[in-house]
XYZ file of C-alpha atoms in Angstrom:
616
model
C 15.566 -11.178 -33.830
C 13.276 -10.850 -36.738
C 12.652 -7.633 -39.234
C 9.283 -6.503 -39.129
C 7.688 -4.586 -41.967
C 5.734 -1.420 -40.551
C 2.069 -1.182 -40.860
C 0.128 1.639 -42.229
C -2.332 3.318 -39.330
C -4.582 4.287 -41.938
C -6.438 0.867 -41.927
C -5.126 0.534 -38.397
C -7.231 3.943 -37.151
C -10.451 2.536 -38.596
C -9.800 -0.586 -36.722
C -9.967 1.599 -32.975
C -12.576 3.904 -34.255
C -14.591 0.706 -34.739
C -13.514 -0.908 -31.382
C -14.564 2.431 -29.885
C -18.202 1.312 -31.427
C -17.811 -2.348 -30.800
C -16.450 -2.577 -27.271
C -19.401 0.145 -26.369
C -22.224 -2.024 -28.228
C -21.049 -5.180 -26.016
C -21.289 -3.025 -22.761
C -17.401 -3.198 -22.486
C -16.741 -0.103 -21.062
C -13.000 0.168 -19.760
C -12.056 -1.302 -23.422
C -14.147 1.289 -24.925
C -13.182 3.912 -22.944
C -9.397 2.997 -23.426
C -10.081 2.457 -27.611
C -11.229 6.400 -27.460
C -8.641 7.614 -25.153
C -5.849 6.372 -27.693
C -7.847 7.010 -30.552
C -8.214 11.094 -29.767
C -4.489 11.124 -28.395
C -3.704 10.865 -32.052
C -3.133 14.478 -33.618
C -6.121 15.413 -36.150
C -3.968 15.290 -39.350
C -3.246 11.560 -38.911
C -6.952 10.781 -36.844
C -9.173 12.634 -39.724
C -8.942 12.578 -43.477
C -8.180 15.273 -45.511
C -11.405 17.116 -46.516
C -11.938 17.305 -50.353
C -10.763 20.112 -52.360
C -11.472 21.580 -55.645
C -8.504 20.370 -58.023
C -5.763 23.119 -58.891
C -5.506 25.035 -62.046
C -2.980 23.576 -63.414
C -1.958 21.693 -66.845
C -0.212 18.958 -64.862
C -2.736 15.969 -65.039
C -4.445 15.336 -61.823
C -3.169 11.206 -61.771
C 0.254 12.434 -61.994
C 0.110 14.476 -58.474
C 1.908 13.238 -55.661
C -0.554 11.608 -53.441
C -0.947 12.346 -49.644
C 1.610 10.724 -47.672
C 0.086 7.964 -45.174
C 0.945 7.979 -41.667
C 2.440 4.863 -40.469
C 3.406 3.581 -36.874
C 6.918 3.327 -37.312
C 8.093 -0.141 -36.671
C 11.635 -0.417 -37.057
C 14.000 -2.920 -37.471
C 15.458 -3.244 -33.778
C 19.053 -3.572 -33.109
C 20.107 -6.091 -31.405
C 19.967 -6.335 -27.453
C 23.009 -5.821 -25.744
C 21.227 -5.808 -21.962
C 19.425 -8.280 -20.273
C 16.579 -5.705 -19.439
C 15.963 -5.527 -23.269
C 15.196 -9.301 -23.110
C 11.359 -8.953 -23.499
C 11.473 -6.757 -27.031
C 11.776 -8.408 -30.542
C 12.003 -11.939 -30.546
C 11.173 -14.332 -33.075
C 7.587 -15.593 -33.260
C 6.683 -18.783 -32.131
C 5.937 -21.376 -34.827
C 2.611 -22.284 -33.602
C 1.488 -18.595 -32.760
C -1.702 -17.452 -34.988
C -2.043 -15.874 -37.615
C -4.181 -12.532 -37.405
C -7.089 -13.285 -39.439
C -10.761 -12.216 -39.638
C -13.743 -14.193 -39.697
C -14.383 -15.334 -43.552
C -16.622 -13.054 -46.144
C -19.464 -15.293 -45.749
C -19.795 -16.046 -42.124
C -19.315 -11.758 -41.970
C -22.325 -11.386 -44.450
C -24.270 -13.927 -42.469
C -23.777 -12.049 -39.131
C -24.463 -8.627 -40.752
C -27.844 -9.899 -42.164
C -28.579 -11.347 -38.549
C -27.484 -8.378 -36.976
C -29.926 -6.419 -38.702
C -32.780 -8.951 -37.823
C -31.853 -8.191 -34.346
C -31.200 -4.523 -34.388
C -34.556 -3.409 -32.265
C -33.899 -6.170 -29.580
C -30.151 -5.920 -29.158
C -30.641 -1.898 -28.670
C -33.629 -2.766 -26.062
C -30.927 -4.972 -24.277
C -28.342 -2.545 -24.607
C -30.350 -0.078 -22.378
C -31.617 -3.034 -20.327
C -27.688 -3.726 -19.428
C -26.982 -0.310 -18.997
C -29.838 0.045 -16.436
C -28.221 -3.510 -14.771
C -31.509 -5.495 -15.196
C -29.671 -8.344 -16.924
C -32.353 -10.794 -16.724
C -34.367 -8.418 -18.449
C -31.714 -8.711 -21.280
C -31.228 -12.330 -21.293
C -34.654 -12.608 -21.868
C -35.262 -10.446 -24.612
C -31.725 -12.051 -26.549
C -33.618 -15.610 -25.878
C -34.840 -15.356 -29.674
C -31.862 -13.897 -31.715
C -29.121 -15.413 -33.363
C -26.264 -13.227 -34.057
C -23.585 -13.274 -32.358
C -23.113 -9.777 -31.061
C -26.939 -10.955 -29.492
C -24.776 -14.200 -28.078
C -22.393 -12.400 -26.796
C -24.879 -10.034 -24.549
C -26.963 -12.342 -23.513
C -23.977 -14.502 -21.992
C -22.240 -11.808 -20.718
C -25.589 -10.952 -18.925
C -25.933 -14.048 -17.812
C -22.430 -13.993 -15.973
C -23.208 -10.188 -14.407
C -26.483 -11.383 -13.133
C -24.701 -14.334 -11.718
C -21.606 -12.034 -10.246
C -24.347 -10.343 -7.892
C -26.224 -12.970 -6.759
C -22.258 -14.223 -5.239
C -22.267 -11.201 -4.158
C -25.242 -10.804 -2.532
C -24.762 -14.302 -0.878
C -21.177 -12.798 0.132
C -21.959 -10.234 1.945
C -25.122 -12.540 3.913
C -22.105 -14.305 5.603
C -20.156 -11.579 6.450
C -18.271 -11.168 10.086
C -19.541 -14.873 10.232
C -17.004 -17.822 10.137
C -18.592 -19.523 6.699
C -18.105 -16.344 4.767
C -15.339 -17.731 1.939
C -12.646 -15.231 1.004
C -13.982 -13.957 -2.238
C -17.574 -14.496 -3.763
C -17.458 -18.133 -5.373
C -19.504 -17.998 -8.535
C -21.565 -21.152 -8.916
C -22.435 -20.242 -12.467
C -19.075 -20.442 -14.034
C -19.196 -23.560 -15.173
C -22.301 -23.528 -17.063
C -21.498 -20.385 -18.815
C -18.166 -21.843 -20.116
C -20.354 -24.722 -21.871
C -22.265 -21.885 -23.417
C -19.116 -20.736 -25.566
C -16.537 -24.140 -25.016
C -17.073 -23.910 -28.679
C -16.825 -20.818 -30.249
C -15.272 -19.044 -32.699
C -16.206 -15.740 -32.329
C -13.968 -13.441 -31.027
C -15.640 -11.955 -28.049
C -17.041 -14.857 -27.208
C -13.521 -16.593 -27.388
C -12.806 -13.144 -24.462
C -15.453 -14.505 -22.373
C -14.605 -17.948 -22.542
C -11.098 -16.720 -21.703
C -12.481 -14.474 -18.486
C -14.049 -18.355 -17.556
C -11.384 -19.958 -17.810
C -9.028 -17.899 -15.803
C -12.115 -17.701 -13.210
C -12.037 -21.325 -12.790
C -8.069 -21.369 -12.786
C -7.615 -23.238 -16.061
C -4.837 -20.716 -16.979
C -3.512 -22.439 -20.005
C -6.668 -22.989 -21.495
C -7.531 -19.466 -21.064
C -4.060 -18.005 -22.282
C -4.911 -19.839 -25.656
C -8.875 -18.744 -26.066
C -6.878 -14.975 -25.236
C -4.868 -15.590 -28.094
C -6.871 -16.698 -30.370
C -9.723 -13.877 -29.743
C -6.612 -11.322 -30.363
C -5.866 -12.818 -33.479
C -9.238 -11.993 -35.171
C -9.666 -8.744 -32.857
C -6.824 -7.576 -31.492
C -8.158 -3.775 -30.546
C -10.083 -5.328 -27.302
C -8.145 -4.237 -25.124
C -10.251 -6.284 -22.093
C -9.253 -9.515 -23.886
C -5.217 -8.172 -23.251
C -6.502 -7.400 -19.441
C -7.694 -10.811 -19.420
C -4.450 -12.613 -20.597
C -2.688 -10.422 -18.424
C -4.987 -11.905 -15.793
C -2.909 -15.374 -16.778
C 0.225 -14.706 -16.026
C 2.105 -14.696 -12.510
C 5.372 -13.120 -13.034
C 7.802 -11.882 -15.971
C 8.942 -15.426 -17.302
C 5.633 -16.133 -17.734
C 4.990 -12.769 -19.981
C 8.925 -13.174 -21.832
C 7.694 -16.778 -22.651
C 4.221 -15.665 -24.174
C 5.517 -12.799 -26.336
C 6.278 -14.896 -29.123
C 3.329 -16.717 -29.030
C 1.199 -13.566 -29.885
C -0.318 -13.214 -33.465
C 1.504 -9.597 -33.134
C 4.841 -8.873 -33.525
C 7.174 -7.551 -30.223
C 7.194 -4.205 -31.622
C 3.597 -3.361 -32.163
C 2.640 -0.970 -29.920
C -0.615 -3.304 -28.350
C 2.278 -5.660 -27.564
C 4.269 -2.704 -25.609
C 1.203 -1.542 -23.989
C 0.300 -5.070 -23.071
C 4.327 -5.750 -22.068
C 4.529 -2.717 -19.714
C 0.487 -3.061 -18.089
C 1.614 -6.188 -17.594
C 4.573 -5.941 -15.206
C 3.619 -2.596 -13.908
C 0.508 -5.290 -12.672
C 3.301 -7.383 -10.824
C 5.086 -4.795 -9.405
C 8.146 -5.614 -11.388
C 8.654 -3.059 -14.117
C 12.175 -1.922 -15.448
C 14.201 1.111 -17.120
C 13.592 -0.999 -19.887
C 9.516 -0.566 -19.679
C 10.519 3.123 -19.443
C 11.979 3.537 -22.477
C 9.152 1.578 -24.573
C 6.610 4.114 -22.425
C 8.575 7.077 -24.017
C 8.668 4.869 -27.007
C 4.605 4.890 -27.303
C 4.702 8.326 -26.635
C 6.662 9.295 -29.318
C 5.105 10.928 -32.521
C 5.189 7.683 -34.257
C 2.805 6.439 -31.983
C 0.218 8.079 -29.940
C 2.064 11.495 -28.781
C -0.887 12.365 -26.148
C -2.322 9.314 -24.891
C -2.572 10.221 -21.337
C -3.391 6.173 -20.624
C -0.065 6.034 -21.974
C 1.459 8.606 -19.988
C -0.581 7.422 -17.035
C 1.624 4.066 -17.630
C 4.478 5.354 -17.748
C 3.833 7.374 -14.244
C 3.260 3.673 -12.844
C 6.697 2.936 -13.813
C 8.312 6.099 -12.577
C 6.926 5.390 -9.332
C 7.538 1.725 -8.870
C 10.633 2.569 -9.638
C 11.077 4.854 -7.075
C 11.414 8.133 -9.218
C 9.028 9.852 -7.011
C 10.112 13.385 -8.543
C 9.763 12.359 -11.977
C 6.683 10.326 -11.563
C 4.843 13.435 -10.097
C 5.556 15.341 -12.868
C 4.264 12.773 -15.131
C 0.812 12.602 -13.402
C 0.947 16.812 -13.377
C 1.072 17.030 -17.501
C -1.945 14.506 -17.363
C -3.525 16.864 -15.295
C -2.721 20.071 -17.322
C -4.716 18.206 -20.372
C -7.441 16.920 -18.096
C -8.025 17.934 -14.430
C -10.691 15.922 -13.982
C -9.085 12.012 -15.149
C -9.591 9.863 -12.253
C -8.045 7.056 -13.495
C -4.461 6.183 -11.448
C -5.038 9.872 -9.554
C -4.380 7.688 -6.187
C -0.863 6.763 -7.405
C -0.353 10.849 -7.279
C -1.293 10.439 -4.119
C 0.511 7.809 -2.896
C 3.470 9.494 -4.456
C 2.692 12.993 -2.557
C 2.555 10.639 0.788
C 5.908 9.242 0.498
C 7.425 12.511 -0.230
C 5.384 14.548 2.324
C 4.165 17.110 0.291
C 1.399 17.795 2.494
C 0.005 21.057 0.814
C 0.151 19.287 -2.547
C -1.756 16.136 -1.571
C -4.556 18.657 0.847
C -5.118 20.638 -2.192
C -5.615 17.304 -4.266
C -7.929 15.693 -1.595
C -10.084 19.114 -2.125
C -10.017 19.492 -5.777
C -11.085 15.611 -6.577
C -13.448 15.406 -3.299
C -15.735 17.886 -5.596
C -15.241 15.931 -8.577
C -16.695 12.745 -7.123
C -16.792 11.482 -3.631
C -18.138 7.817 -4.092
C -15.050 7.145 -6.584
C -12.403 4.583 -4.458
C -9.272 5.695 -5.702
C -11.042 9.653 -4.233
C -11.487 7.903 -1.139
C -7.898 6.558 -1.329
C -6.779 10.464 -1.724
C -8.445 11.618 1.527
C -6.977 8.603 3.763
C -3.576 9.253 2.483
C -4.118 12.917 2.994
C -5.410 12.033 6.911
C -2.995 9.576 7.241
C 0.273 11.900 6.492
C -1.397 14.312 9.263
C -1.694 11.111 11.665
C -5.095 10.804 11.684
C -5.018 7.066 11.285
C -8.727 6.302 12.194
C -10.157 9.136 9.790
C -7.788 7.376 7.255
C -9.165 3.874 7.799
C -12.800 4.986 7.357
C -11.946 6.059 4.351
C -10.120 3.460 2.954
C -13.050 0.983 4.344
C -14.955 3.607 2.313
C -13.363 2.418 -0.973
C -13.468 -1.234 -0.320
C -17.243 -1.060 0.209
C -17.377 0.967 -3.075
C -15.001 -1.670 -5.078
C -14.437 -4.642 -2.952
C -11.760 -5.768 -5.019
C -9.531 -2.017 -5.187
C -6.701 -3.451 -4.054
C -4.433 -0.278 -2.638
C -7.306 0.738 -0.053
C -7.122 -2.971 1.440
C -3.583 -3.015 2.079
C -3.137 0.963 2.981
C -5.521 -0.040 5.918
C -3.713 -2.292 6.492
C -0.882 -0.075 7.514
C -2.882 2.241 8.710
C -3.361 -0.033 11.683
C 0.060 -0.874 11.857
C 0.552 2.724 13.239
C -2.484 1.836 15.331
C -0.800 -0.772 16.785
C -3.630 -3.114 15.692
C -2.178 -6.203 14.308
C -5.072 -8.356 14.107
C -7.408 -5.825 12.116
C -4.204 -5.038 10.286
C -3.743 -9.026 9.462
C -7.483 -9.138 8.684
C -7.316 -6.248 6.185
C -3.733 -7.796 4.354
C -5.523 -10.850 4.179
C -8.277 -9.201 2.077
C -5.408 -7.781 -0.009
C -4.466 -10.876 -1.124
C -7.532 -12.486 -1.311
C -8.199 -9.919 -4.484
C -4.495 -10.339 -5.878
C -2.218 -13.176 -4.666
C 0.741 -11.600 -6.949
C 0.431 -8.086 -5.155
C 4.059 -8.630 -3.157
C 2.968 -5.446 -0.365
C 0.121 -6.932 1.073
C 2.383 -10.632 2.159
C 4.966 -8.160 3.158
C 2.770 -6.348 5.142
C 1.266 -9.674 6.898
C 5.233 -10.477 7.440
C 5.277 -7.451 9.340
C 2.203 -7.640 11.139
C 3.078 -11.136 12.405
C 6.888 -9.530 13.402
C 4.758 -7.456 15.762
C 3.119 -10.111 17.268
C 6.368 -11.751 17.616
C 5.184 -14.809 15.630
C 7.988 -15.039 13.495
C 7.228 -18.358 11.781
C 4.639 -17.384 10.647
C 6.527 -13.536 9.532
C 8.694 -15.823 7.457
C 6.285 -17.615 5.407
C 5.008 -14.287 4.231
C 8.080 -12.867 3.558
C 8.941 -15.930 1.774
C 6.158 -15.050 -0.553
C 6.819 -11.700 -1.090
C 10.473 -12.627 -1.917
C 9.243 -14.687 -4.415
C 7.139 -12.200 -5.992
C 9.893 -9.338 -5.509
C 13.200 -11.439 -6.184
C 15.117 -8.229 -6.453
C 13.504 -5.876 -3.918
C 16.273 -5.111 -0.989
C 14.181 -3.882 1.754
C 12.315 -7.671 2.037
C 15.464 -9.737 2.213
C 16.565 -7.319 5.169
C 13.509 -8.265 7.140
C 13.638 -11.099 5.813
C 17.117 -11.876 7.136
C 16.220 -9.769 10.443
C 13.434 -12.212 11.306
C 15.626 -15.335 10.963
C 18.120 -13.574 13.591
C 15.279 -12.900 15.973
C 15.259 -17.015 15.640
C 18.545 -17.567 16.198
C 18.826 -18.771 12.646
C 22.125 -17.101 11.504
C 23.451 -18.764 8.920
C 19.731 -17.843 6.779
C 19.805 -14.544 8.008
C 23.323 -14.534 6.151
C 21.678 -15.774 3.158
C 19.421 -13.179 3.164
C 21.086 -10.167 3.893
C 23.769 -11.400 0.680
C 20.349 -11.680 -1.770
C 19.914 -8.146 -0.222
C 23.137 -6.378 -1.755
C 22.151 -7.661 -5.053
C 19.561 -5.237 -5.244
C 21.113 -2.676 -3.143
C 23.166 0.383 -4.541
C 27.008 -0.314 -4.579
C 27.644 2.357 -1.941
C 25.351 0.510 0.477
C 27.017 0.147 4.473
C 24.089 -0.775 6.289
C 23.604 -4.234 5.001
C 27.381 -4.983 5.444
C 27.979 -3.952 9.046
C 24.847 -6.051 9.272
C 26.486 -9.005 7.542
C 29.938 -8.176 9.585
C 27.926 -8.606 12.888
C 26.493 -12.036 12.007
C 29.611 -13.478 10.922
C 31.173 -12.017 14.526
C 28.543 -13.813 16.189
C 29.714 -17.069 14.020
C 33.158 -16.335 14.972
C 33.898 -15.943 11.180
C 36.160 -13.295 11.633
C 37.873 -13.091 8.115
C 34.708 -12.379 6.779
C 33.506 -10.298 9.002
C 36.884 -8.630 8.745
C 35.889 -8.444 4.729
C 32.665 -6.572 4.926
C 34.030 -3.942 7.530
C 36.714 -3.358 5.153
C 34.813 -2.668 2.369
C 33.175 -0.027 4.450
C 35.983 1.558 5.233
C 36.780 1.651 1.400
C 33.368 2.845 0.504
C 33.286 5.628 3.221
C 36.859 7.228 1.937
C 35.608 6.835 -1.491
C 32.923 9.367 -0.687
C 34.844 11.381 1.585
C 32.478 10.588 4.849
C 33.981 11.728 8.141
C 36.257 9.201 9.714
C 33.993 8.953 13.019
C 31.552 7.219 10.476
C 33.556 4.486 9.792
C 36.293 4.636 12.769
C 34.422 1.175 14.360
C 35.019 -1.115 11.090
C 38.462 0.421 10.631
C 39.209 -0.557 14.213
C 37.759 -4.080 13.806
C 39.843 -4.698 10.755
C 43.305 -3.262 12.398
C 42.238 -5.905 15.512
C 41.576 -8.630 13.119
C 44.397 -8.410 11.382
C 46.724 -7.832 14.515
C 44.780 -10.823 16.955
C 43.184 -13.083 14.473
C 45.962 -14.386 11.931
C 44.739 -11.668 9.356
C 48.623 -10.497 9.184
C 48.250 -7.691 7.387
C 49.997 -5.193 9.759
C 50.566 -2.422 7.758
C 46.784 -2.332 6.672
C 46.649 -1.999 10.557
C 48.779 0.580 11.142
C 46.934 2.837 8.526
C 43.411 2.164 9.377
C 44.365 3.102 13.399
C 46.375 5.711 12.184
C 43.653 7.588 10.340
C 41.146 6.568 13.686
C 43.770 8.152 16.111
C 44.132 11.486 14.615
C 40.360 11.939 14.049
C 37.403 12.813 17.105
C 35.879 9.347 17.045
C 34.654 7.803 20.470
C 37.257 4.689 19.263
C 40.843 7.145 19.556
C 41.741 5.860 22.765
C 41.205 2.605 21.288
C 43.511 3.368 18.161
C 45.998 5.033 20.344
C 46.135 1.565 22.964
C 46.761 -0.531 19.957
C 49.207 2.139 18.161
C 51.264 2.093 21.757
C 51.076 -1.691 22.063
C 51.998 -2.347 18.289
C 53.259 0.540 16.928
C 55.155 1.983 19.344
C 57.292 3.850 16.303
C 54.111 4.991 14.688
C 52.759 6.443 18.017
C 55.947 8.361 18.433
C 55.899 9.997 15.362
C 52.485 11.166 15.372
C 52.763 12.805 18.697
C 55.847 14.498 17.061
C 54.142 15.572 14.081
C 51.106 16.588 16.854
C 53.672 18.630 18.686
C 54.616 20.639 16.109
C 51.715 21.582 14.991
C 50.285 22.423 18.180
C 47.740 19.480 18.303
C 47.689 17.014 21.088
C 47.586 13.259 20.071
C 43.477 11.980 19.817
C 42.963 15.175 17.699
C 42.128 17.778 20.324
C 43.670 21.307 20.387
């Protein structure tokens, strides 16, 4: 745990008013975009300065007046963790991490006196990118030498190479030599175009290369070092994100950062980051309400969008909805994660909510995906599954790499019925993200259909990996090793399954009680029935919905050398003077046992006008 001084935003609000600017002059739009999101979510005292004003009349010298107080992004010393959740926040920097550091006074002056030999041709190839005729650009950029001009004219050069694979992509599709993904020939070549640079956005594109080519070290350290010298492009944070595969990865780079844990591009990078892999945690929560605090940026709805993404892969459906509503009251018309409101309005079946969302965006834009993703959902709670697939197709061909439409078509023809278009369209899923758990647990399921259930497990095996603590896999997980015969694994399974799995969970163990039956492990199955029994009086359920594991665990301990007999008596006890289907059962083993117990609850039955079994 280290003690981090906190930074003054003064300096630090010039620095995203300039990305704003410098992410937009490099044709960076989703980083510029982003930069002026955050930038106006900042209230106008602390965003603007203080106009000038005509000094007071006053005979107290103006030097000795109090100056305006500067706003600072509160960075406080944290305490120190006391969960495991917490694990990610505040620690010590790494040794070797980088320092943050500009580029030196002279190389600056150099670039702004080449910058202004270029000015006419890099606005020419700023409207020639804009227009998407990058060869146009690259030529014109041919003859400058700053290296803002660098930068566009590489970056050109790898758009104009991301469409011809794309082009040549879509030649071979429905044909058998179509790849899974356009391979980009070019990538190579444009990494020896910055292998050596020092520039920070060309350090980002040598990064994106990198990670392209699946050099993910080398790439994680060009990230870094780009951050250090410009740490308010936000695409190079996308791109390092791009890096990692799951939440080690991201608790081991922290401290390698030029930033400190507590700066808020760390937290946004932290919680993007795992919200990315599925994986996010009360603990990403409370550094989203953290960021939206007034210390911070109070009305970021990118923030608040964030923290939506949390709610709902974390299962608040309620709370997430009214997350995604207050972005909505500030703008109606934010695109941006709208299809996780829908997905949200899906899985609670708010059917007028989600029809008067598909009608409301559907004017806004129609040839947006995540619009397209609105309507399917929207046709797809009213079981319309083929209107739903066209338009989830609809979004793929608009972004072939928006990963929800792939794998919600992919369900979609679940309910069809369809598993091979269904496996085709999972397959696509992962094709764009190999860390997206859903779309191997949907191919899990697909193949469970088929009743290919080698080739179910593999998948699941991957999603597992990707979802270590996600209870609904390691049930069908353990459920397809039992359609193999495979019991002992299925045990396995079902066990990783209560880890995850709320504490008043039955399900799983009368699952678990069954399989050891079959094994002839009786004490354990014995175990599991017993606990719920325990967990069904604890919350007052009605004996008939435990009156079968009660039984089991008066038999078990009467026939197979549990020896318990009193725990016997009580559990048949309670079963005979309920209206379960297992009375007579109790009552059999009561006469047979417990003769003396038997009589005296027909007494007691007698007297109070109730014959024995529970009927009057």
């Amino acid at each position: 745990m280290v003690e981090v001084a906190p930074f003054k935003v003064d300096g630090e609000v010039a620095a995203l008013r300039n990305a704003v600017r410098d992410c937009s002059d490099r044709g960076l739009a989703y980083a510029s975009k982003w930069a002026a999101e955050l930038l106006c979510s900042l209230p106008a005292s602390k965003r603007l300065p203080e106009p000038p004003s005509m000094p007071p009349f006053t005979s107290t010298p103006a030097r000795s007046r109090s100056p305006r107080p500067s706003f600072s992004f509160a960075v406080q010393t944290p305490a120190p963790a006391v969960a495991s959740d917490t694990a990610y926040q505040f620690q010590a920097r790494h040794p070797d991490a980088p320092p943050l550091q500009g580029l030196s006074p002279e190389i600056l002056r150099q670039e702004a006196e080449w910058e202004a030999q270029d000015a006419d041709h890099l606005a020419m190839a700023k409207t020639f990118m804009e227009a998407k005729e990058f060869v146009r650009a690259i030529h014109w950029l041919k003859t400058c030498r700053s290296s803002k001009a660098t930068f566009l004219r590489v970056y050109s050069q790898y758009l104009e190479s991301e469409k011809k694979a794309q082009r040549e992509w879509y030649k071979l599709e429905k044909t058998r030599e179509q790849p899974p993904e356009p391979v980009n020939a070019s990538l190579h070549q444009l990494l020896e175009l910055v292998n050596n640079a020092t520039d920070p956005w060309l350090l980002f594109l040598k990064a994106v290369f990198l990670c392209r080519l699946s050099r993910r070290e080398e790439a994680i350290e060009s990230a870094i070092l780009s951050i250090a010298q410009y740490p308010w492009n936000w695409s190079t944070w996308v791109a390092l994100g791009d890096c990692l595969c799951d939440g080690d990865e991201l608790s081991s780079l922290l401290p390698l950062l030029p930033l400190p844990a507590s700066h808020p591009l760390v937290l946004m990078f932290q919680v993007k980051t795992l919200n990315s892999l599925n994986s996010p945690s009360d603990n990403e929560l409370a550094l989203c309400d953290r960021l939206l605090s007034d210390d911070f940026f109070p009305r970021s709805m990118w923030i608040m969008a964030l923290r939506g993404n949390v709610l709902y892969y974390l299962h608040d459906f309620t709370a997430a909805e009214s997350q995604f509503r207050k972005i909505l009251a500030i703008d109606p018309y934010r695109v941006d994660d709208i299809d996780i409101l829908s997905n949200i309005l899906y899985v609670t079946e708010n059917n007028t909510a989600l029809s008067k969302l598909a009608h409301d965006y559907l004017a806004i834009d129609k040839d947006r995906p995540e619009i397209c993703c609105i309507i399917g959902n929207y046709y797809s709670l009213r079981a319309e599954h083929e209107k739903a697939v066209k338009y989830f197709r609809r979004a793929t061909q608009l972004d072939r790499t928006y990963l929800a439409a792939w794998t919600l078509m992919g369900h979609e023809y679940v309910e069809m019925k369809n598993s091979h278009a269904a496996i085709e369209a999972y397959r696509k899923a992962v094709d764009v993200n190999r860390k997206d758990y859903r779309a191997w647990y949907g191919l899990a399921q697909a193949y469970e259909l088929l009743s290919m259930h080698q080739y179910a497990l593999y998948y699941y095996q991957h999603a597992t990996a990707l979802r270590p603590y996600d209870v609904r896999i390691w049930q069908a997980q353990g459920m397809c090793y039992e359609e193999m015969g495979r019991l002992r694994e299925a045990i396995e399974c079902l066990r990783r399954a209560l880890i995850g799995a709320d504490p008043q969970e039955t399900v799983i163990h009368l699952k678990l009680a069954k399989l050891h039956d079959d094994l002839e492990e009786y004490a354990e199955a014995a175990a599991y029935h017993r606990r719920i029994v325990e967990v069904c009086r604890a919350a007052q359920k009605p004996v008939p919905e435990w009156s079968k594991s009660a039984v089991y665990v008066a038999r078990y301990h009467i026939s197979h050398g549990g020896g318990d007999m009193a725990l016997a008596r009580q559990y048949l006890e309670f079963v005979a003077a309920s209206n379960a289907e297992e009375v007579n059962q109790a009552n059999e083993l009561l006469r047979r046992h417990f003769p003396t117990s038997l009589r005296q609850q027909s007494a007691r039955a007698a007297s109070e006008g109730v014959a024995p079994g529970g009927s009057v």
